[in-house]
PDB file of C-alpha atoms in Angstrom:
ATOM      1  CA  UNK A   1     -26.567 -27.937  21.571  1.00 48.00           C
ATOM      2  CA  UNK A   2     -29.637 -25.249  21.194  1.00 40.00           C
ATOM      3  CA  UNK A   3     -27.095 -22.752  23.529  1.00 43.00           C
ATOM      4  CA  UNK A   4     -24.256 -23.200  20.449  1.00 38.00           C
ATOM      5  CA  UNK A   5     -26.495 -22.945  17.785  1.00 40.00           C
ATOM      6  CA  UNK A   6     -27.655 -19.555  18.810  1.00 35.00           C
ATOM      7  CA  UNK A   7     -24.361 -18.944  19.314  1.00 37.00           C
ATOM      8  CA  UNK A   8     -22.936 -19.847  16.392  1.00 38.00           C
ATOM      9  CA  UNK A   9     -26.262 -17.849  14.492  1.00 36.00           C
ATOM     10  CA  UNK A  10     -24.902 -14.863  16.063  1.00 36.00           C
ATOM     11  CA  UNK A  11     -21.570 -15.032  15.334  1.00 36.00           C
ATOM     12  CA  UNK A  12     -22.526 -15.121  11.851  1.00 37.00           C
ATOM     13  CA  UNK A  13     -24.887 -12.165  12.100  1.00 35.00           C
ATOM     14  CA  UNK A  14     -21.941 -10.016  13.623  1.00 37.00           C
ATOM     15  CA  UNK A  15     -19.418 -11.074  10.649  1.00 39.00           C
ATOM     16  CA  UNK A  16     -21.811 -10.273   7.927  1.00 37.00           C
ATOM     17  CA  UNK A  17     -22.826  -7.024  10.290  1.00 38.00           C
ATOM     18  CA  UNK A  18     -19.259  -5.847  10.404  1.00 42.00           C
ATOM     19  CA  UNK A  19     -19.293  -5.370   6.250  1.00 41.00           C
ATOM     20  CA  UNK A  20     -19.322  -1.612   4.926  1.00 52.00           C
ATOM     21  CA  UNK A  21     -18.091   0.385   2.349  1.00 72.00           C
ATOM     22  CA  UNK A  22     -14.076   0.459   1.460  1.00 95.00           C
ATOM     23  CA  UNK A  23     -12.455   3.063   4.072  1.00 98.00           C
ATOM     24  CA  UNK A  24      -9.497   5.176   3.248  1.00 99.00           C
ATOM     25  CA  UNK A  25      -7.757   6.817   5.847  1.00 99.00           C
ATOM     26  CA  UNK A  26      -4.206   8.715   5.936  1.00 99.00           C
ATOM     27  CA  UNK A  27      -2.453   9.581   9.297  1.00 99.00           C
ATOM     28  CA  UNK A  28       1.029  10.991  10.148  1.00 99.00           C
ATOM     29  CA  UNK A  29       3.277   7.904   9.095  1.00 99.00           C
ATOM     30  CA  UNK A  30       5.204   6.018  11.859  1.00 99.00           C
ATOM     31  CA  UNK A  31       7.237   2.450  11.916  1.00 99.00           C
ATOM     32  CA  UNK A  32       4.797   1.072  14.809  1.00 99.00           C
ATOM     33  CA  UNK A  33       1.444   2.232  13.376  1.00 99.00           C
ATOM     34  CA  UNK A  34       2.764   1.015   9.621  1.00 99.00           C
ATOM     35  CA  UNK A  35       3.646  -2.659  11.470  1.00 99.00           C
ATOM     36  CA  UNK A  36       0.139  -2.672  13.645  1.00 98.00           C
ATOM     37  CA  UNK A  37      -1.824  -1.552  10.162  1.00 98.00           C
ATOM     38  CA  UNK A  38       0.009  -4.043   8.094  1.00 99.00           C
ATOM     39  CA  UNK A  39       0.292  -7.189  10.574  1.00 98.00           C
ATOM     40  CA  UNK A  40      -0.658 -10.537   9.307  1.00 97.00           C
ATOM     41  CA  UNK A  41       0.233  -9.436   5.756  1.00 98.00           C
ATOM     42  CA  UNK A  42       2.969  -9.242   2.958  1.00 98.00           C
ATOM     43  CA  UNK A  43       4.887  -6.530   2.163  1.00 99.00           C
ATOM     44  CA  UNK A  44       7.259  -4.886  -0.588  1.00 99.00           C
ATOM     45  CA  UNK A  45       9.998  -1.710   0.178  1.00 99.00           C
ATOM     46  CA  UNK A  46      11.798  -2.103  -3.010  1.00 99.00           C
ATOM     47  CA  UNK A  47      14.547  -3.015  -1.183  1.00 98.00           C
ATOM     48  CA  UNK A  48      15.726  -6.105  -3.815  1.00 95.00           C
ATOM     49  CA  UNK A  49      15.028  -5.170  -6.935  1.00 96.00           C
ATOM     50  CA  UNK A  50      15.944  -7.553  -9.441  1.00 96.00           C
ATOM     51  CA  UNK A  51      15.200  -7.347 -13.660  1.00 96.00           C
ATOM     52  CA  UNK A  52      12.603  -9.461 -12.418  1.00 95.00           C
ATOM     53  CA  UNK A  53      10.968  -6.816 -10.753  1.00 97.00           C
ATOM     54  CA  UNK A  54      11.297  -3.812 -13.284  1.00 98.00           C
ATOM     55  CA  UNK A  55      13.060  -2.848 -16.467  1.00 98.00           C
ATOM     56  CA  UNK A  56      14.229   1.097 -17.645  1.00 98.00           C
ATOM     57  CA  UNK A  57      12.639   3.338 -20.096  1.00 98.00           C
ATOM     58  CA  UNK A  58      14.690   2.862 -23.611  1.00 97.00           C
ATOM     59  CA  UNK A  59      16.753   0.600 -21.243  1.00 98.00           C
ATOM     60  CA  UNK A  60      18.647   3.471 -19.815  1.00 98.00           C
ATOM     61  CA  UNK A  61      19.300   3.894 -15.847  1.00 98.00           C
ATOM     62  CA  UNK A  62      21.380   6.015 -13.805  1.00 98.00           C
ATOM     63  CA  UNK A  63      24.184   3.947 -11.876  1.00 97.00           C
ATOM     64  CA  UNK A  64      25.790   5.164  -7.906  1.00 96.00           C
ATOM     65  CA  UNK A  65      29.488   5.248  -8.294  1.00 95.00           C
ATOM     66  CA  UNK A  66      29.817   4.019  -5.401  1.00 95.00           C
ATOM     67  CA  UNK A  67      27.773   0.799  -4.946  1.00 94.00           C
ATOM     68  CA  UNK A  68      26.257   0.567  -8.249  1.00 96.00           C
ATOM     69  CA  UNK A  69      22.861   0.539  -7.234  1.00 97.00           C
ATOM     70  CA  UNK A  70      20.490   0.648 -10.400  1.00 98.00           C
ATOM     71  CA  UNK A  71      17.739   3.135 -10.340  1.00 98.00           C
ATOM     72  CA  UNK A  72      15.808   5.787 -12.618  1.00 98.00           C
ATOM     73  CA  UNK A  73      12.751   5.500 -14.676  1.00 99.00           C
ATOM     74  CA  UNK A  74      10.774   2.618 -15.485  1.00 99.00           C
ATOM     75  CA  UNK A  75       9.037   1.383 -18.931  1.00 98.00           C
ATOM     76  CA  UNK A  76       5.222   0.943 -18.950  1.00 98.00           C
ATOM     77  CA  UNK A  77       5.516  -2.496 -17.662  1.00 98.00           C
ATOM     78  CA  UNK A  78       6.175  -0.793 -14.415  1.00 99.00           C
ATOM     79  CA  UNK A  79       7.393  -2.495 -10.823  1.00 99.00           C
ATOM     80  CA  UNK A  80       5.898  -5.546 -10.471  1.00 99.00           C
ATOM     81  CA  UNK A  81       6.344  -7.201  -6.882  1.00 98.00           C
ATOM     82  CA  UNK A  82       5.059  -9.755  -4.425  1.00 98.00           C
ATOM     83  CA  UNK A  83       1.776  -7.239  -3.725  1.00 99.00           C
ATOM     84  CA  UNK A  84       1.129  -6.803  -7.733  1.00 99.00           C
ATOM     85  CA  UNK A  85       1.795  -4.475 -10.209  1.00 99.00           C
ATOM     86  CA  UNK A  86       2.796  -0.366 -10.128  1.00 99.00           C
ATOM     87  CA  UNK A  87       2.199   1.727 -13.054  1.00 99.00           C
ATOM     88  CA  UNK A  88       1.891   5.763 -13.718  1.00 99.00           C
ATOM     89  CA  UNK A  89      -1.411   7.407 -14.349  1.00 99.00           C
ATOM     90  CA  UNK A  90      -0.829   9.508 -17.055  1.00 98.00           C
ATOM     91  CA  UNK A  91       1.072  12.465 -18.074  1.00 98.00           C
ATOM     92  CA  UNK A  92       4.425  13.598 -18.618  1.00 98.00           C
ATOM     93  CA  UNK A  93       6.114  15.123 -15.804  1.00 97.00           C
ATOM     94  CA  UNK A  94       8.730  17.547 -16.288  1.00 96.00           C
ATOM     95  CA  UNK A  95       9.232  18.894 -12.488  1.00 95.00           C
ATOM     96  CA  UNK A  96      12.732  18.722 -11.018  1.00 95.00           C
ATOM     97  CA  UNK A  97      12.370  15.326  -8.965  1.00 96.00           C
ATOM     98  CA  UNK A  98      11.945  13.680 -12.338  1.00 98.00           C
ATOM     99  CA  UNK A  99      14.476  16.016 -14.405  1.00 96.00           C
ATOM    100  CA  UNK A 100      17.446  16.404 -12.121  1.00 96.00           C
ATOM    101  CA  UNK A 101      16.790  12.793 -10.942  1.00 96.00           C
ATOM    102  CA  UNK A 102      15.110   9.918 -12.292  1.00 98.00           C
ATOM    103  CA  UNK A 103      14.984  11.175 -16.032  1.00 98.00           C
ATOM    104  CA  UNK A 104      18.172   9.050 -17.979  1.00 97.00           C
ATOM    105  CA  UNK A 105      16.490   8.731 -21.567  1.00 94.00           C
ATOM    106  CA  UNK A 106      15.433  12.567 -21.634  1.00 94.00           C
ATOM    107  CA  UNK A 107      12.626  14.419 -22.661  1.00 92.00           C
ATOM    108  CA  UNK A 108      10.344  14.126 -19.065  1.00 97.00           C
ATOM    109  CA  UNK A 109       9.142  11.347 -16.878  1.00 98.00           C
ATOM    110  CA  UNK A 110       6.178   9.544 -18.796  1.00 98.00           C
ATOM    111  CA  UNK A 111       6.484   6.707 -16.367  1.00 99.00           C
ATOM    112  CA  UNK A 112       7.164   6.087 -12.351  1.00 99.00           C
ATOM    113  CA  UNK A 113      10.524   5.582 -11.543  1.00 99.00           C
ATOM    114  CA  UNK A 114      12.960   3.232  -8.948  1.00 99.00           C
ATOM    115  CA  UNK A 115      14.163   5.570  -6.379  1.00 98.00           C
ATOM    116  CA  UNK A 116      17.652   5.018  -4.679  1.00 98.00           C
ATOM    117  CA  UNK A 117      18.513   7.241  -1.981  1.00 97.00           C
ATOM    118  CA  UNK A 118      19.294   9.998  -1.590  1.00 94.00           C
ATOM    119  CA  UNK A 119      16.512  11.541  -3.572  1.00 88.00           C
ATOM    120  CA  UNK A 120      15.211  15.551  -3.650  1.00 92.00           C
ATOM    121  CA  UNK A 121      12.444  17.330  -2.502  1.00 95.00           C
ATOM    122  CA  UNK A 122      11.874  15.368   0.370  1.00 95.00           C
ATOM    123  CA  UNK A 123      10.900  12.369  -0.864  1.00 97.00           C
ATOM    124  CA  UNK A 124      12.112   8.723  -0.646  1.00 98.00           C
ATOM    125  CA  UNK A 125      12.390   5.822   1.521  1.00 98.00           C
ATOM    126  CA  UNK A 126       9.997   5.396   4.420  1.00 98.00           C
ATOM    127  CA  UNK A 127      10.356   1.542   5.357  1.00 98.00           C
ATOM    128  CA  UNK A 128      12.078  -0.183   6.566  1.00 98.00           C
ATOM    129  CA  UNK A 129      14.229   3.127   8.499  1.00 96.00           C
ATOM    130  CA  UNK A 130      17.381   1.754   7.294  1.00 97.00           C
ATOM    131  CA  UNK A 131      16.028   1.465   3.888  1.00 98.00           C
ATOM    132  CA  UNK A 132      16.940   3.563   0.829  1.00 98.00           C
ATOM    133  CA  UNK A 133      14.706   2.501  -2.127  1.00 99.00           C
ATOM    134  CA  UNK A 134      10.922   3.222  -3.048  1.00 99.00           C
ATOM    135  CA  UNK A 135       9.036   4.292  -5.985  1.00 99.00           C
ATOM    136  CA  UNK A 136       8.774   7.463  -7.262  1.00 99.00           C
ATOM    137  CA  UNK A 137       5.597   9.228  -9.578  1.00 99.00           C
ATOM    138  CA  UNK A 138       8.328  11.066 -11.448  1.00 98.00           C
ATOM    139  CA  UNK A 139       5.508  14.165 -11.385  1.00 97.00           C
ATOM    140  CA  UNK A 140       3.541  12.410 -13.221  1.00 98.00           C
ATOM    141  CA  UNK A 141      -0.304  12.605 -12.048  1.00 98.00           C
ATOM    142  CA  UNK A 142       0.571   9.011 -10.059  1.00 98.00           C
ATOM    143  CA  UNK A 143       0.316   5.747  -9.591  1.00 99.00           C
ATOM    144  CA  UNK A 144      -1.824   2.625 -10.605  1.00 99.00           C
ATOM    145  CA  UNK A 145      -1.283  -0.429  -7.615  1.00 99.00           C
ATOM    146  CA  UNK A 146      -2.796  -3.279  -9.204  1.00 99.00           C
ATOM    147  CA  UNK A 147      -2.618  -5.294  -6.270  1.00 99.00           C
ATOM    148  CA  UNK A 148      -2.626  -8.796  -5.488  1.00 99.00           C
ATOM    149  CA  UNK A 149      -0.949 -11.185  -3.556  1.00 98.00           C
ATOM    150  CA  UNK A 150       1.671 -13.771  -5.274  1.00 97.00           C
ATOM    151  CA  UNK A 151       0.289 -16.636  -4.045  1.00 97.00           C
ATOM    152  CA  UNK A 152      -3.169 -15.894  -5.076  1.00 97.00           C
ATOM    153  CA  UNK A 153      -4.645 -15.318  -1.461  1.00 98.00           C
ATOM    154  CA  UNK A 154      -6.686 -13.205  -0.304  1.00 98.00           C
ATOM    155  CA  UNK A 155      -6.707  -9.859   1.930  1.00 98.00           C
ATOM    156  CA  UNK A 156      -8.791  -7.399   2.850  1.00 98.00           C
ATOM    157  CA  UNK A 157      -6.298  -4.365   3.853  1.00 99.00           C
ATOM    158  CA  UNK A 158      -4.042  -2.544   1.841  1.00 99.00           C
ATOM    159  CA  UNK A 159      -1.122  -0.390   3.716  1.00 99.00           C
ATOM    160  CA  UNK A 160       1.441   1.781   2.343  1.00 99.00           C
ATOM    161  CA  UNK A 161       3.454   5.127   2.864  1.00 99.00           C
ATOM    162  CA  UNK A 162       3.247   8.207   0.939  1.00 99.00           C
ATOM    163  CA  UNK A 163       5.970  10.656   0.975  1.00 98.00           C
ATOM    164  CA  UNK A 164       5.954  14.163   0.545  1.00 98.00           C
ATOM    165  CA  UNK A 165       2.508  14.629  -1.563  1.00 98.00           C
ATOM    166  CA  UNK A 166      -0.377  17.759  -2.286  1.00 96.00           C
ATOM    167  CA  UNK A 167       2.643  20.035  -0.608  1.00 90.00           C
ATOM    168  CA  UNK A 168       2.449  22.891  -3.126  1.00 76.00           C
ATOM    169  CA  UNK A 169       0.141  25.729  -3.511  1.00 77.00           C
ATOM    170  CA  UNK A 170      -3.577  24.131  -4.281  1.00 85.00           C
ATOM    171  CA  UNK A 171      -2.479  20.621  -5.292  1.00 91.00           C
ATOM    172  CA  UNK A 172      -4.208  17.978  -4.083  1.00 96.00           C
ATOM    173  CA  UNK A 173      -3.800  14.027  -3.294  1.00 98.00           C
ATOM    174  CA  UNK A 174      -6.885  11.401  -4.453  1.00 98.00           C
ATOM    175  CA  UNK A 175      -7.087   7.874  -3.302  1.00 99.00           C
ATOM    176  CA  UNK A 176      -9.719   5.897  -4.789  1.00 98.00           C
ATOM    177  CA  UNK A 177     -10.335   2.017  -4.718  1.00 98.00           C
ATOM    178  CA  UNK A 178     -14.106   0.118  -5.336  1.00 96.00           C
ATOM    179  CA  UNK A 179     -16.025   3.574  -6.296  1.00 96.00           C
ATOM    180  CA  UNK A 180     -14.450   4.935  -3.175  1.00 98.00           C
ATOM    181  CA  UNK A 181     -12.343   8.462  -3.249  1.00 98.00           C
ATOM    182  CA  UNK A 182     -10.701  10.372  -0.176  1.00 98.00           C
ATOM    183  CA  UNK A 183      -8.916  13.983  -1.408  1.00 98.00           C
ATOM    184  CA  UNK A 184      -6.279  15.877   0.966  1.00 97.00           C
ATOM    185  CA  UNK A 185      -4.924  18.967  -0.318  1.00 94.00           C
ATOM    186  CA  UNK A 186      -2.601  21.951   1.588  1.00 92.00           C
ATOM    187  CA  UNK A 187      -0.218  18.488   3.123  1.00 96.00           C
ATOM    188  CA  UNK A 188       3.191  19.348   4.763  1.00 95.00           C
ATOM    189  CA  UNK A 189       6.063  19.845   2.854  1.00 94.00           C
ATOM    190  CA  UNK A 190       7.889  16.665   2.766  1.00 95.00           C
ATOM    191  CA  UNK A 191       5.543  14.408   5.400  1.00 97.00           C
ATOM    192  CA  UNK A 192       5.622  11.072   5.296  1.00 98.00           C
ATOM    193  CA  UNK A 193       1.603   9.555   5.581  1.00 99.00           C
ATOM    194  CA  UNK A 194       0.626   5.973   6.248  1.00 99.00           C
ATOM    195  CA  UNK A 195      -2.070   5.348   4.252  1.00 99.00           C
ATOM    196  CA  UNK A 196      -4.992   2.768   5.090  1.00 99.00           C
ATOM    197  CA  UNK A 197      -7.409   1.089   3.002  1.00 99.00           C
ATOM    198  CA  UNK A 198      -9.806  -1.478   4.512  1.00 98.00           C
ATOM    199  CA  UNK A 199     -12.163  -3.236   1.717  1.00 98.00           C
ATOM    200  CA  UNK A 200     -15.747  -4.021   2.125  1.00 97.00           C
ATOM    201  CA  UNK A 201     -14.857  -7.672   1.545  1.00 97.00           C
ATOM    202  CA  UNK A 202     -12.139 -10.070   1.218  1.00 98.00           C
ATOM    203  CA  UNK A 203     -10.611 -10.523  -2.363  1.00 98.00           C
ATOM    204  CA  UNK A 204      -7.572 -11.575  -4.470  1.00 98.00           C
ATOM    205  CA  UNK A 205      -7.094  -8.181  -6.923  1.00 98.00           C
ATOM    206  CA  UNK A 206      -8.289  -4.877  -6.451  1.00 98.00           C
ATOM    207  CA  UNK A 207      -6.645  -1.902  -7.938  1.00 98.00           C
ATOM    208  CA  UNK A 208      -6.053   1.438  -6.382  1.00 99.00           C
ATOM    209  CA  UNK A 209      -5.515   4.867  -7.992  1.00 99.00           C
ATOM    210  CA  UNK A 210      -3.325   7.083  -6.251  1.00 99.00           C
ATOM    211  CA  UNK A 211      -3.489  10.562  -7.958  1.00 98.00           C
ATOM    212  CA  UNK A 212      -2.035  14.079  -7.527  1.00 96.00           C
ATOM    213  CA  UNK A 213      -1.184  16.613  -9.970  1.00 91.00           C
ATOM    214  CA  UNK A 214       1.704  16.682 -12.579  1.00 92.00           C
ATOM    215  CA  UNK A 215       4.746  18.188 -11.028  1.00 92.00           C
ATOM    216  CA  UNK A 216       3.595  17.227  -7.575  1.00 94.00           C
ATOM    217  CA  UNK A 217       6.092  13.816  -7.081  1.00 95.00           C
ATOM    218  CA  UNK A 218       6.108  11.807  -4.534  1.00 98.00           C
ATOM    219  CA  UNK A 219       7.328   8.172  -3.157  1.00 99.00           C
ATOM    220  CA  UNK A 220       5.622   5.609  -2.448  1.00 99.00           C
ATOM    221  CA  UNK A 221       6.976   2.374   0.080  1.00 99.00           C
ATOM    222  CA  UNK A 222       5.892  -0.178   2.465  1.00 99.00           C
ATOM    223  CA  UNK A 223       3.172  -1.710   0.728  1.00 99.00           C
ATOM    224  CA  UNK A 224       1.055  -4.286   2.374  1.00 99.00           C
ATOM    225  CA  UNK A 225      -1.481  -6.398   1.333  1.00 99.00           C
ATOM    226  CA  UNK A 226      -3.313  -7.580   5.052  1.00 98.00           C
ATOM    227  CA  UNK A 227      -6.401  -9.134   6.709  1.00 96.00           C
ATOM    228  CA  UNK A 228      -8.427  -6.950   8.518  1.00 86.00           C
ATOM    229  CA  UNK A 229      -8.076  -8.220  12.461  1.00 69.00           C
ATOM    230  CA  UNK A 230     -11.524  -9.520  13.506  1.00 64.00           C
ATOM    231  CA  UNK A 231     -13.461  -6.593  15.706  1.00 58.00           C
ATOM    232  CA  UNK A 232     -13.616  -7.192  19.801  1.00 46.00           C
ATOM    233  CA  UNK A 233     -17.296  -8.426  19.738  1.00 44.00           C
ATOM    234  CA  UNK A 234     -16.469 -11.253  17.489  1.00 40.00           C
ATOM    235  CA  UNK A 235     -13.518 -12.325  19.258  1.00 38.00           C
ATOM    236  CA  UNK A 236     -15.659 -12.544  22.187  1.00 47.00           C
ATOM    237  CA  UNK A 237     -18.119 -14.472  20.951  1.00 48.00           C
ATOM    238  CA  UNK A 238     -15.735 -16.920  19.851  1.00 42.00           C
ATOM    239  CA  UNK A 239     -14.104 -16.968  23.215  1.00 52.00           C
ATOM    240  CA  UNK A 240     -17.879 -17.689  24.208  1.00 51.00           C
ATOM    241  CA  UNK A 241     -17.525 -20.414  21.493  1.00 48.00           C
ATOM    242  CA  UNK A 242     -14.543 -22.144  23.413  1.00 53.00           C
ATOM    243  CA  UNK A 243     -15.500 -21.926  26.798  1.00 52.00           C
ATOM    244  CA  UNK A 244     -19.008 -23.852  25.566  1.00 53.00           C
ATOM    245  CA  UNK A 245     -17.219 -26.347  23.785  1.00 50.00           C
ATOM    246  CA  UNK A 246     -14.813 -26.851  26.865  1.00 45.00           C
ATOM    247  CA  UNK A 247     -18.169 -27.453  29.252  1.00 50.00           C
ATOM    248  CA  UNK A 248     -20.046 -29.864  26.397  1.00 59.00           C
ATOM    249  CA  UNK A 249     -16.739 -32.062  26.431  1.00 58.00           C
ATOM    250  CA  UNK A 250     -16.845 -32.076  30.281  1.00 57.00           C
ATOM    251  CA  UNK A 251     -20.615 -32.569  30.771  1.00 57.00           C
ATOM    252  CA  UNK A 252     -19.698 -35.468  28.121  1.00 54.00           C
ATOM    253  CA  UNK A 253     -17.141 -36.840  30.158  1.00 57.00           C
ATOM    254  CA  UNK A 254     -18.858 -36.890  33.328  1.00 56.00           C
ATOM    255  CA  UNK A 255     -22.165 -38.410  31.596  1.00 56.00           C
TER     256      UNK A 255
END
């Protein structure tokens, strides 16, 4: 019994030790390292949207002629989805992705916008491959994720793709979330990134700016709310954990 409480005491230590400040990381975006990063979690690509989900600026949208897909800008309500809420930053953007695109009411992008395929400037879906919505900044200076699960649960890691951001001259891409701010600037020309944020902490809300300049759009998909898998040394000490418990029920037996 003394052997398990020390283990158990150290076990404890090593969750508690593994705590730090929120990391945010951004790598070259694949399928694989988007499904390892977001595993254990729930997801939204945009690839349902229903009037449940969003509704258009002065209730205007552009319509394909061919399948009738629904897509353009958004009202300030935003996109709201199974992993919370989207909303713009700020600004009005007036760049080509959201005039010769996403604009239907006129006058500039003041809000983010639905994004059906096939979009300009290099940006647009990223998940799932066959997939052919996501969200757009409309060149406005980004996006609000207010995120949280549906079912009120909690997660620790938030994963999503970025497409085709910071790619001109000396604009730049911020993500911040809990005090915590990573900047990129000089980024390909339409790259797609898988983004990474691991929290200090388990929670149920946390919202996460995602900022770049005005005329600098990009898309946004695959967003995951996730646990954060448990690090080696714990997983050995609670394979230490079984193997005890398997001896104290034999030593039991054979009492």
């Amino acid at each position: 019994m003394k052997h398990l409480k020390i283990t158990a005491i150290a076990l404890a230590l090593s969750l508690s030790g593994a705590a730090q400040a929120s990391t945010i990381t951004l790598e070259t975006f694949t399928t694989a390292g988007w499904q390892s990063a977001a595993q254990g979690g729930i997801f939204e690509d945009f690839e349902n949207a229903t009037a449940a989900n969003r509704g258009f600026a002065d209730n205007k949208a552009f319509v394909d002629p061919v399948n009738s897909a629904v897509y353009g800008e958004l009202n300030a309500a935003g996109y709201n989805s199974r992993v919370g809420n989207f909303t713009t930053l700020g600004g009005v953007g007036t760049g080509t992705t959201c005039t010769d695109l996403l604009d239907a009411n006129g006058g500039g992008c003041s809000q983010i916008a639905l994004q059906y395929d096939p979009g300009i400037n290099g940006q647009g879906n990223a998940y799932p491959e066959t997939g052919e919505w996501s969200l757009n900044s409309a060149d406005t200076e980004g996006m609000l994720w207010t995120a949280e699960r549906e079912d009120g649960g909690m997660f620790q890691r938030l994963v999503f793709a970025l497409t085709d951001p910071a790619d001109t001259g000396d604009k730049s891409l911020e993500i911040s979330v809990n005090g915590t701010t990573e900047t990129w600037k000089s980024l390909s020309n339409g790259a797609t990134w898988l983004a990474v944020i691991n929290l200090d902490a388990p929670t149920n809300a946390v919202a996460v700016e995602i900022r770049t300049s005005l005329r600098d759009g990009f898309t946004l998909d695959g967003a995951a709310l996730a646990p954060v898998p448990l690090p080696a040394s714990v997983l050995f000490l609670l394979g230490g954990l079984g193997m005890m418990a398997v001896f104290r029920r034999r030593n039991a037996q054979t009492a």
